[in-house]
Tab-separated table of C-alpha atoms and ligand atoms in Angstrom:
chain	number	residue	atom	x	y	z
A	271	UNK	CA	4.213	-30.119	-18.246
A	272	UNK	CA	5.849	-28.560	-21.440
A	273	UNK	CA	7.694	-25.591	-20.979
A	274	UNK	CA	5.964	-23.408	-24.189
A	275	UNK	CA	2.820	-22.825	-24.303
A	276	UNK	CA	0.268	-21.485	-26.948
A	277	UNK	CA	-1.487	-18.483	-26.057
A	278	UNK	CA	-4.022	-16.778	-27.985
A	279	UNK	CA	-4.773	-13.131	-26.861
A	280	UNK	CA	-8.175	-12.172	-28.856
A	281	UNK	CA	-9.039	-8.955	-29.938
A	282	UNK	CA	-11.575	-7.037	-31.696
A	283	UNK	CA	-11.518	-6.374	-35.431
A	284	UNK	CA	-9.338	-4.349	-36.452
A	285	UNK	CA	-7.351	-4.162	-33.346
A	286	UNK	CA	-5.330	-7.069	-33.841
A	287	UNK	CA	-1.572	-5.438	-34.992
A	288	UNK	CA	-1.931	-3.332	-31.899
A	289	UNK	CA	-2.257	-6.741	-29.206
A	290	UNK	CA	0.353	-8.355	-31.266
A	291	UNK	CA	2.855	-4.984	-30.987
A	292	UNK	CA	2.101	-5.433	-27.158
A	293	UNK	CA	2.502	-8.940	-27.305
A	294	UNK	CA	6.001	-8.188	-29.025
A	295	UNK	CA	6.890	-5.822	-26.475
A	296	UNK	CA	6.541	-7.977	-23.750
A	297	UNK	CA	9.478	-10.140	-25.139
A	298	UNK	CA	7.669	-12.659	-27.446
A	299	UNK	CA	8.373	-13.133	-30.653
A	300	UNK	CA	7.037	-15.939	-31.947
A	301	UNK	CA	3.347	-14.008	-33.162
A	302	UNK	CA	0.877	-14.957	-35.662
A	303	UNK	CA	-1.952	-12.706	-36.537
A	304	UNK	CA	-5.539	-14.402	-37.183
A	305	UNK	CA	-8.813	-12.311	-37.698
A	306	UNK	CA	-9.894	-11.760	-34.377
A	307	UNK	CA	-6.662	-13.177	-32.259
A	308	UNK	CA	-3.225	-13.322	-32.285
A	309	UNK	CA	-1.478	-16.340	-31.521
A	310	UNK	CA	1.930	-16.527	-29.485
A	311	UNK	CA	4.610	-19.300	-28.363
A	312	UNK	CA	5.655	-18.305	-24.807
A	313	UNK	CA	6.780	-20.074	-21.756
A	314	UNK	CA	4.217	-20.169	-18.954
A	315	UNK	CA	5.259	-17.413	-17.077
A	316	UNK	CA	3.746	-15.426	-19.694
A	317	UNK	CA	-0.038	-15.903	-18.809
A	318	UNK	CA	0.303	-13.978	-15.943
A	319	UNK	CA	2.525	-11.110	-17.967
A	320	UNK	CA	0.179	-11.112	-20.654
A	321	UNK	CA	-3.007	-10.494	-18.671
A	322	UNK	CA	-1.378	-8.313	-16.602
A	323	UNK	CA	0.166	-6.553	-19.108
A	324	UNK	CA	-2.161	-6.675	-22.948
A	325	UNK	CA	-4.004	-3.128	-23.098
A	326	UNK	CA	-5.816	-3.681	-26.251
A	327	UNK	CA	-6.612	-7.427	-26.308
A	328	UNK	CA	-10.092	-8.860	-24.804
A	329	UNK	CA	-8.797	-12.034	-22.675
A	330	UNK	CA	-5.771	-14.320	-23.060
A	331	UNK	CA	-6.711	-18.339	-24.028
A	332	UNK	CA	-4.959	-21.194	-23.546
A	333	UNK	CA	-4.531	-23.345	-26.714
A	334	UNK	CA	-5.058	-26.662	-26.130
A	335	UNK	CA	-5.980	-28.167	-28.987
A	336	UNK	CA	-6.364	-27.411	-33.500
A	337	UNK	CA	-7.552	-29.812	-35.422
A	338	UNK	CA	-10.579	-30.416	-38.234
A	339	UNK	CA	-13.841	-32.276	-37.282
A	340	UNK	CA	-16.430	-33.314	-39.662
A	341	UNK	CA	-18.196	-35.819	-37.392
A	342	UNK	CA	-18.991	-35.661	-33.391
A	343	UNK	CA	-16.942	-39.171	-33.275
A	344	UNK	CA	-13.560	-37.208	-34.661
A	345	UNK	CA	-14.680	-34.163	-32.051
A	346	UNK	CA	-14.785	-36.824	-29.338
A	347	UNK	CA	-11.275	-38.375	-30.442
A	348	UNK	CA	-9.417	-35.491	-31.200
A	349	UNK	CA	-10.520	-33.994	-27.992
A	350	UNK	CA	-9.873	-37.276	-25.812
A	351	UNK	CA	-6.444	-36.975	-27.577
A	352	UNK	CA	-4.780	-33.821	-26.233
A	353	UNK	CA	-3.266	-33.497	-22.739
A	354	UNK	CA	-5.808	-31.870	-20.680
A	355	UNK	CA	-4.355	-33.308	-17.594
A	356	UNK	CA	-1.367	-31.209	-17.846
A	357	UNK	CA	-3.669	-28.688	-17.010
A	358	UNK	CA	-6.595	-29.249	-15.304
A	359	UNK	CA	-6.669	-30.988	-11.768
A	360	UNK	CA	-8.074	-34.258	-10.536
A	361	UNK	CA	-10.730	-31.972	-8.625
A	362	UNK	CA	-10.797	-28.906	-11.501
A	363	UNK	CA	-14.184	-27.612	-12.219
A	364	UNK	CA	-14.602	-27.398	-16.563
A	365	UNK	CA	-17.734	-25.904	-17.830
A	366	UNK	CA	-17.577	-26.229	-21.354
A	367	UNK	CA	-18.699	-22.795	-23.665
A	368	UNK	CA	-19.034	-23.111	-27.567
A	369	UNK	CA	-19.336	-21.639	-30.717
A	370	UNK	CA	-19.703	-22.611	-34.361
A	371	UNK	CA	-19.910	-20.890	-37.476
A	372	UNK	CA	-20.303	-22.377	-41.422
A	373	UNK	CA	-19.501	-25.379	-39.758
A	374	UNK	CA	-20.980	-29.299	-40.532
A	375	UNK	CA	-20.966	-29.625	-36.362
A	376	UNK	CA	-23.622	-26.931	-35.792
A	377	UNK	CA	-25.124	-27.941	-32.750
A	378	UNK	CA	-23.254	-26.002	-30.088
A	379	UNK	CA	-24.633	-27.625	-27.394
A	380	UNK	CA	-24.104	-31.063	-28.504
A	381	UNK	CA	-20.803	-30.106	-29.638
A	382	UNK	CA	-20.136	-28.922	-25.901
A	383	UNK	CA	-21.276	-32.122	-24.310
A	384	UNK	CA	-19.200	-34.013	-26.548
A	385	UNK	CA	-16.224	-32.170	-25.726
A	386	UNK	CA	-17.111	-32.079	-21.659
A	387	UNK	CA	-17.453	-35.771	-22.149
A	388	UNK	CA	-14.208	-36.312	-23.715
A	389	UNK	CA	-12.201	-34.759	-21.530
A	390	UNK	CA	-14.064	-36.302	-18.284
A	391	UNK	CA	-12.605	-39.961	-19.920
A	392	UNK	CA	-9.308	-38.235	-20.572
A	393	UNK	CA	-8.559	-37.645	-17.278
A	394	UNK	CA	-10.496	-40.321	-15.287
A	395	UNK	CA	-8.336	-42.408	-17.331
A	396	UNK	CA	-5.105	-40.075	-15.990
A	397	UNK	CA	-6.162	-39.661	-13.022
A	398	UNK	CA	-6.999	-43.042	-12.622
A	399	UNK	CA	-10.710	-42.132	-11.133
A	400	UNK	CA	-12.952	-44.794	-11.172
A	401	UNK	CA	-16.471	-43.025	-10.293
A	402	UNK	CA	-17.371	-39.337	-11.339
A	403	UNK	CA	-14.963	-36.217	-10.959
A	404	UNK	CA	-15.381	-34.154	-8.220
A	405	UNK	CA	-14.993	-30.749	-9.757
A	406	UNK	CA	-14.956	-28.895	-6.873
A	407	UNK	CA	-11.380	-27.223	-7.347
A	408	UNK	CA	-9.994	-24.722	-9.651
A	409	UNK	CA	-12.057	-23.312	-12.357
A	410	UNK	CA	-11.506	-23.589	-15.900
A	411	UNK	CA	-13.394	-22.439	-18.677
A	412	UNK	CA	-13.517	-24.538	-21.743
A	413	UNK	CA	-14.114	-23.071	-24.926
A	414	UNK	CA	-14.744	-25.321	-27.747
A	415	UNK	CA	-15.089	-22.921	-31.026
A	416	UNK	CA	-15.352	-23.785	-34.626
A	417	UNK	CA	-15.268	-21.822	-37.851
A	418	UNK	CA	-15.350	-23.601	-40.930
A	419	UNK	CA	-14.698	-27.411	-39.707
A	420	UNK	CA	-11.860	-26.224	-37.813
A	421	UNK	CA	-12.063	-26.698	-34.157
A	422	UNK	CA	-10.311	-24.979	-31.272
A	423	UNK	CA	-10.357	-25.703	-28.107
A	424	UNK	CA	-8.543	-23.214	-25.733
A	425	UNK	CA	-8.749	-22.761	-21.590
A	426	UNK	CA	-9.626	-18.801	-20.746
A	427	UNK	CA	-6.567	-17.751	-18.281
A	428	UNK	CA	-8.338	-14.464	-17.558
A	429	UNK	CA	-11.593	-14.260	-16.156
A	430	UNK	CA	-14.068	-11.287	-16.553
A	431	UNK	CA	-12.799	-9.554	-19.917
A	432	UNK	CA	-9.456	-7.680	-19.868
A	433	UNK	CA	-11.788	-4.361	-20.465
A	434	UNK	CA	-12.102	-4.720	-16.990
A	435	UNK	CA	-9.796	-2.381	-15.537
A	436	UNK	CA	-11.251	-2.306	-12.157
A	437	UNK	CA	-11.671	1.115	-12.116
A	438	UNK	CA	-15.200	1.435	-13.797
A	439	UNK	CA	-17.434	2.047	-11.213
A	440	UNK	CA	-19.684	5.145	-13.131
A	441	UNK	CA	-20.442	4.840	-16.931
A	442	UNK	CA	-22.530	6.999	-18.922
A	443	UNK	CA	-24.461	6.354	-22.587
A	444	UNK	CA	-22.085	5.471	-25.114
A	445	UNK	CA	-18.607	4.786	-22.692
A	446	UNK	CA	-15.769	3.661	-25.027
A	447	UNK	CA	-14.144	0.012	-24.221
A	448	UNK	CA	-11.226	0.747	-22.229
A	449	UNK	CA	-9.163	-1.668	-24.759
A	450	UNK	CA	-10.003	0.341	-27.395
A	451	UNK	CA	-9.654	3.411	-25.829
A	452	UNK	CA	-5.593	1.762	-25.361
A	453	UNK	CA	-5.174	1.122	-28.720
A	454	UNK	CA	-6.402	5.046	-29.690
A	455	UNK	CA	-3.696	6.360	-27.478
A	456	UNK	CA	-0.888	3.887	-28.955
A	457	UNK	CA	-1.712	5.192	-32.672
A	458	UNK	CA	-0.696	8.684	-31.270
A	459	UNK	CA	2.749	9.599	-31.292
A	460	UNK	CA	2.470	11.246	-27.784
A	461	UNK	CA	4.571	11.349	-25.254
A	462	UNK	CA	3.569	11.716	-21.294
A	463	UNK	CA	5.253	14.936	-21.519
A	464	UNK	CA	3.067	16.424	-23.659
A	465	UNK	CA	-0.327	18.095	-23.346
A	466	UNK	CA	-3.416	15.440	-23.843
A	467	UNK	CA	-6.927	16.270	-24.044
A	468	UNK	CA	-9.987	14.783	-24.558
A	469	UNK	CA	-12.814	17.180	-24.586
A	470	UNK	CA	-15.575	14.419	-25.242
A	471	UNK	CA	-14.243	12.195	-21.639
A	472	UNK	CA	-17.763	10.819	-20.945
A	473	UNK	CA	-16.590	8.754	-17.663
A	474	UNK	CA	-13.153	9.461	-18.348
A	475	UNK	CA	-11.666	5.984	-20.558
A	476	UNK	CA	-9.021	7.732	-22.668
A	477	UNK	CA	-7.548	9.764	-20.271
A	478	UNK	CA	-7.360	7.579	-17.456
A	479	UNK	CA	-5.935	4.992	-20.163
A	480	UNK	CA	-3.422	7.745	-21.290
A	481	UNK	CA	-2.484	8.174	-17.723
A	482	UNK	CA	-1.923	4.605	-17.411
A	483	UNK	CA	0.239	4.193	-20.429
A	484	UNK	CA	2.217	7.643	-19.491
A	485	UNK	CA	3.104	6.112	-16.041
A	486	UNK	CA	3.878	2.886	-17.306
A	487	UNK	CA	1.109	1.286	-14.695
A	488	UNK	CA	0.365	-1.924	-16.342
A	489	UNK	CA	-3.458	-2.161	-16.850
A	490	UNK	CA	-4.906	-5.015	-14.903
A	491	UNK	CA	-2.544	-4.095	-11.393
A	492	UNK	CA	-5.786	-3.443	-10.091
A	493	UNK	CA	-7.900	-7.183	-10.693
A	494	UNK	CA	-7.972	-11.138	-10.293
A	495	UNK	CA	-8.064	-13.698	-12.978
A	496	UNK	CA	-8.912	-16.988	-13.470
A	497	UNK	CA	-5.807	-18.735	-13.852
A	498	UNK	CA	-4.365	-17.307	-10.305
A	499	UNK	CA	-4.894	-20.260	-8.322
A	500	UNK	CA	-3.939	-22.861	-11.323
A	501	UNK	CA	-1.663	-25.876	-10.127
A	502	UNK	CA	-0.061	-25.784	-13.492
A	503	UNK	CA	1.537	-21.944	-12.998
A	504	UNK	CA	4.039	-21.698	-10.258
A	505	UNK	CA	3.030	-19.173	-7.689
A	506	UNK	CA	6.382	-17.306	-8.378
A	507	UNK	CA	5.025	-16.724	-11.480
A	508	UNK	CA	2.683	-14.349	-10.251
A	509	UNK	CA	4.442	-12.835	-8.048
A	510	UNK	CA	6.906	-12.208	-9.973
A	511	UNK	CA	4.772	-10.740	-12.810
A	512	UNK	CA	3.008	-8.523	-10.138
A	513	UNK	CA	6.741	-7.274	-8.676
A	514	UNK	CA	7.282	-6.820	-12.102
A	515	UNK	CA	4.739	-4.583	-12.637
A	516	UNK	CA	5.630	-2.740	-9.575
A	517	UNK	CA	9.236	-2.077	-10.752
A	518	UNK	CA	7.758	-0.732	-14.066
A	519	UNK	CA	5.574	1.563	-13.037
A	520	UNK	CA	7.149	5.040	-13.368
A	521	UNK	CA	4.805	6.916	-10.895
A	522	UNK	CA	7.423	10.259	-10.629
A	523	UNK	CA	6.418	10.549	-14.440
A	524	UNK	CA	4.930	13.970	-14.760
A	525	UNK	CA	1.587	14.343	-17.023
A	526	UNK	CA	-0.485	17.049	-18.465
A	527	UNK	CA	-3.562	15.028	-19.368
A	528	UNK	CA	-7.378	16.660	-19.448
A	529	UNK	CA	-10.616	15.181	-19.661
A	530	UNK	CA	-13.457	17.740	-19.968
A	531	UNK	CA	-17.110	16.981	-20.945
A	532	UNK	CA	-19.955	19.153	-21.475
A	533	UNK	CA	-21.721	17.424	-18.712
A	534	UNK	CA	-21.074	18.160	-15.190
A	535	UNK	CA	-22.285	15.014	-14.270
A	536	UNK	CA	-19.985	13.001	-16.842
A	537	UNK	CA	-17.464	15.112	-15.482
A	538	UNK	CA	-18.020	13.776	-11.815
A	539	UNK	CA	-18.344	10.445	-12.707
A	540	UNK	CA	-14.756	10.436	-14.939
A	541	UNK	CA	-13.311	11.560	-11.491
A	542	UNK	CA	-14.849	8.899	-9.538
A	543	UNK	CA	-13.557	6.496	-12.079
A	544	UNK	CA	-9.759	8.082	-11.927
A	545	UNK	CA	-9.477	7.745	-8.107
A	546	UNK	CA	-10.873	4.513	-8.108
A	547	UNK	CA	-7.727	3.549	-11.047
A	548	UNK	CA	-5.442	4.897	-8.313
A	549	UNK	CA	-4.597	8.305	-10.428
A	550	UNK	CA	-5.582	10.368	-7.516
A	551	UNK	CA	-5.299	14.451	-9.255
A	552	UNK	CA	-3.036	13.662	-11.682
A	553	UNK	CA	-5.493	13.721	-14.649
A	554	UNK	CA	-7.304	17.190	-14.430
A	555	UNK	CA	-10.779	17.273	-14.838
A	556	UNK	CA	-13.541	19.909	-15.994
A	557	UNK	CA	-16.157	20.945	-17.564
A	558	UNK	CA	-16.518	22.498	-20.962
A	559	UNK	CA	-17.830	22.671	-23.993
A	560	UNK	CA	-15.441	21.816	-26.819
A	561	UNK	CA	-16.185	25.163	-28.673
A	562	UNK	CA	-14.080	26.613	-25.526
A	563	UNK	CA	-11.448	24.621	-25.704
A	564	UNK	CA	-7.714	26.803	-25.610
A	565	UNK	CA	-5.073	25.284	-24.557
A	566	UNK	CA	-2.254	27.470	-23.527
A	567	UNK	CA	0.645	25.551	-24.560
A	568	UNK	CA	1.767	24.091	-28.271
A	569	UNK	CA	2.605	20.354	-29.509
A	570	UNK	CA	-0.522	18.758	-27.576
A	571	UNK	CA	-2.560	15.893	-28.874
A	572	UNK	CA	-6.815	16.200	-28.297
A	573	UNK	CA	-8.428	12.733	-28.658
A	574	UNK	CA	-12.058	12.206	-28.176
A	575	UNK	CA	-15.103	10.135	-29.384
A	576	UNK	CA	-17.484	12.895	-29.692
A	577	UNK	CA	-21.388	11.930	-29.962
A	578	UNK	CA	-22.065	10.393	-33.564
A	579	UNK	CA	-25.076	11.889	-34.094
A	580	UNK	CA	-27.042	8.606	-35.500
A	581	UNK	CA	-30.048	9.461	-33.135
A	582	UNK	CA	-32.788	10.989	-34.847
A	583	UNK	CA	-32.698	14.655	-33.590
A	584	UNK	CA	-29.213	14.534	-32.845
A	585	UNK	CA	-27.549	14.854	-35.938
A	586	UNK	CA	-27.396	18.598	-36.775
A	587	UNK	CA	-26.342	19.492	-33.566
A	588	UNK	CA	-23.413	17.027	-33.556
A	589	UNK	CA	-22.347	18.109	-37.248
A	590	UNK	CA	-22.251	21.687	-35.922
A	591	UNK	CA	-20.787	20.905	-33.226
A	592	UNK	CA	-17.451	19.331	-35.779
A	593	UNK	CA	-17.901	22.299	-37.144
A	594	UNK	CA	-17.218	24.461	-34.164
A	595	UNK	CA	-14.388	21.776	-33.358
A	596	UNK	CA	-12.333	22.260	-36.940
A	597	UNK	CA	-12.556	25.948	-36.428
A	598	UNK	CA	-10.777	26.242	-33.070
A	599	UNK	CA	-8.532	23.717	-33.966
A	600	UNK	CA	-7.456	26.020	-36.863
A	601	UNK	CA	-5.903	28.054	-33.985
A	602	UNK	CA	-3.852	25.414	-32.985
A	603	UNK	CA	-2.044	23.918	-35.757
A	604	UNK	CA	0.633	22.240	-33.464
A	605	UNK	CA	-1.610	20.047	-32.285
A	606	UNK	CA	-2.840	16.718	-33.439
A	607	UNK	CA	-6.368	16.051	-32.997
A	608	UNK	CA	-7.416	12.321	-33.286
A	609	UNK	CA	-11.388	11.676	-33.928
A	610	UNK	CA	-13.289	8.628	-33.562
A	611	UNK	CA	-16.620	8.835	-35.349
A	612	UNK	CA	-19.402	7.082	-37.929
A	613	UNK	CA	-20.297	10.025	-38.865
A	614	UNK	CA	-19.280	9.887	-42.550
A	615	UNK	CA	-18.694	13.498	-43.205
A	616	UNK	CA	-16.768	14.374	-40.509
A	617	UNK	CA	-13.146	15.749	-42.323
A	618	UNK	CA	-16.227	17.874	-44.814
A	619	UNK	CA	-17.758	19.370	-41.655
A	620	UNK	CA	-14.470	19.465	-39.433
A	621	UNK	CA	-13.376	21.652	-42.869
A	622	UNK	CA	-9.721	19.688	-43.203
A	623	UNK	CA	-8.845	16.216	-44.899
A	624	UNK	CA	-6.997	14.024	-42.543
A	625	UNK	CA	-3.676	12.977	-42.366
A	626	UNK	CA	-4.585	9.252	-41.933
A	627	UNK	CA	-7.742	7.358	-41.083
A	628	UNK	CA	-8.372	3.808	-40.155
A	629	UNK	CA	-11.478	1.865	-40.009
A	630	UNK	CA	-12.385	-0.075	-36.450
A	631	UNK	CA	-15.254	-1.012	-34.512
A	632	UNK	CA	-17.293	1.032	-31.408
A	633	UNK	CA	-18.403	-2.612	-30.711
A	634	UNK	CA	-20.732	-2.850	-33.433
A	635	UNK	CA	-20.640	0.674	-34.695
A	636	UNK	CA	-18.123	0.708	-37.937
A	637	UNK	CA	-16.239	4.599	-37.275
A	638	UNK	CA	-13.195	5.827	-38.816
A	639	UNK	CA	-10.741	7.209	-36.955
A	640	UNK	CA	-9.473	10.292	-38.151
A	641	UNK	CA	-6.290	11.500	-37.605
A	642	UNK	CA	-4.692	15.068	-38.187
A	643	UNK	CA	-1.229	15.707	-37.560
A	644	UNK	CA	-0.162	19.482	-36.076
A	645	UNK	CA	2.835	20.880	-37.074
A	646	UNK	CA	5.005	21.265	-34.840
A	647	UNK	CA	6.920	24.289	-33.100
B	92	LIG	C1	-19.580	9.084	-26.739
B	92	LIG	S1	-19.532	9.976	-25.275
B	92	LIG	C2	-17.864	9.788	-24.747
B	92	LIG	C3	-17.667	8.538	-23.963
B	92	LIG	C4	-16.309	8.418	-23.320
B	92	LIG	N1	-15.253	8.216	-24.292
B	92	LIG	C5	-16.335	7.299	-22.294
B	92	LIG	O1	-15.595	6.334	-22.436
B	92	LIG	O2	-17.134	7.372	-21.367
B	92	LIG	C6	-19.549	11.628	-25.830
B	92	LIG	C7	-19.468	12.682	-24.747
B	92	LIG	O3	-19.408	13.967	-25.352
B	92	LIG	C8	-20.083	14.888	-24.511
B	92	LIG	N2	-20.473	16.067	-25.319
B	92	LIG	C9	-21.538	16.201	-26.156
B	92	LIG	N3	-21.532	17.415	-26.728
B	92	LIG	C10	-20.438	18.071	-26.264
B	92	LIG	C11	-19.874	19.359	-26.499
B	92	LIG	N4	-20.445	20.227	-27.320
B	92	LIG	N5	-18.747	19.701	-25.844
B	92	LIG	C12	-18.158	18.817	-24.996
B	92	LIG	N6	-18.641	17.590	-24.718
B	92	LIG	C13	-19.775	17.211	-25.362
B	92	LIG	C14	-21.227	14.087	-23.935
B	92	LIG	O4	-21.661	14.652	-22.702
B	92	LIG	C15	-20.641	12.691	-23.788
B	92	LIG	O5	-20.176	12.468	-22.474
């Protein structure tokens, strides 16, 4: 087994320099940044770390294989090539998932039977099995994806997508993807000291992501993932990734995080959601509409992902409701108020240009996120 390997931690568009900043932080260096992915050099151990640790990316991948295919006889060879018995077990179970874009292999699902097939000879041939593989061990998903002739094929160490907190159990219309709702918080220059607000919580994702980030509490302590009963990672490796997180976790760290909603319900269901991420009362909760928002103390940072208004009906009610927004904020310049929303005119109605604003994706909603810097006192 070779000591590096090649992980690939994918991530939404536009989202990418925050995963590989994480990636960084977690002690690897060695980072290249694709569209869509970012691509890292680490020893094994860090599979584990990195899905226990990546806020902002959607799953970790093993690499196991890059190479260009023009014909399914070079997808066959190159495949049969690499090492996959270095990972998967006599007994592993490999269901193979594709892709392919503006590729001359177009056929997904002859492209996945050719690379199922391929491997099966690799290691029957390793393995020295005569008659058919069992696959009733381990699972490993296979993903065989290619864009523009270039195939990858990569193992997925992490399961259900690393959105999946665990904590989710309520949701309401529009809930924001709690690895975006990461990266939102890491633009901010907050600190868990300070006041945090989101007046728009819904079922409570930025908060109870800013809570997690304050304290330190790494985001998947709470779920399983694929790779956590692979031969080819050392037990100890887990372990020691989960003592790890343990050790980091700064639970005395004091925070003065709100989410408030004008929805009683919403509100309910972002408290459901907190307990159920282990926050217990440390996020405060209530409801309110965002025309009543005063905060009592200076420096704070509000954050929300108000309604866009793109429903028919909707619209003027949302725009006044910016409105309303800009003109309490003008009450509190200390604070920094950081907007997600599609809605186009949103620094015209909010009456105030912002400091900064970056385009990224609601899933397949294009929003800016607007950013307004309080002075502080
Ligand atoms: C897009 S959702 C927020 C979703 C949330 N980020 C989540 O992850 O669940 C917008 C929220 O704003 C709330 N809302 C709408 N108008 C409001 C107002 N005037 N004041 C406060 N909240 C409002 C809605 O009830 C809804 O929960």
């Amino acid at each position: 087994m070779a000591s590096n390997v090649t992980l690939i931690a994918t991530a939404a568009m536009g989202i990418e320099a925050f995963v590989a900043r994480e990636v960084k932080d977690l002690g690897y260096e060695d980072v290249k940044v694709e569209n869509g992915r970012v691509l890292f050099e680490a020893p094994v151990s860090a599979i584990p770390r990195a899905n226990l640790w990546l806020r902002t990316a959607d799953r970790v991948r093993l690499l196991v294989g890059r190479f260009n295919a023009y014909s399914f006889d070079e997808l066959f060879e190159s495949t049969k090539a690499l090492p996959w018995e270095q990972f998967i077990t006599e007994d592993g179970e490999f269901p193979v998932i594709g892709k392919s874009v503006k590729s001359k292999l177009y056929s997904v699902p002859d492209c996945q039977s050719i690379v199922k097939k391929a491997i099966v000879e690799r290691l029957k041939q390793k393995y020295g099995v005569a008659s058919i593989l069992k696959e009733t061990g381990a699972f490993y998903r296979v993903e065989v994806a290619i864009h523009k002739d270039e195939v990858l094929l990569t193992i997925d160490t992490s399961g259900s997508g690393l959105h999946k907190r665990g904590y989710r159990v309520g949701q309401g219309e529009a809930p924001l993807k709690e690895t975006l709702a990461a990266a939102l918080v890491q633009t901010t220059n907050w600190k868990p000291d300070q006041p945090f607000v989101d007046p728009f919580c819904g079922s409570g994702t930025i908060p109870i992501e800013a809570a997690l980030i304050g304290q330190n509490i790494a985001p998947g302590f709470n779920r399983e993932f694929a790779s956590e009963n692979w031969n080819f990672i050392q037990d100890s490796y887990w372990d020691e990734a989960f003592q790890e997180a343990e050790d980091c976790a700064n639970y005395e760290q004091p925070l003065d995080i709100t989410g408030s909603d004008i929805s009683h319900e919403m509100v309910e269901i972002a408290k459901t959601n907190a307990m159920e991420a282990g926050l217990g009362d440390l996020v405060k909760w209530k409801q309110m509409q965002v025309k009543d928002f005063n905060p009592r103390k200076n420096n704070g940072y509000l954050l929300g992902n108000p309604p866009y208004g793109e429903r028919m009906g909707d619209r003027e009610e949302v725009e006044n409701m910016y409105r309303d927004l800009g003109v309490r904020m003008r009450d509190y310049p200390s604070w920094s108020v950081y907007i997600l929303t599609s809605n186009e005119k949103f620094e015209k109605l909010y009456g105030r240009e912002a400091t900064k604003k970056r385009k990224l994706f609601n899933g397949f909603i294009k929003t800016d996120y607007y950013q307004f810097f309080g002075k502080k006192q």
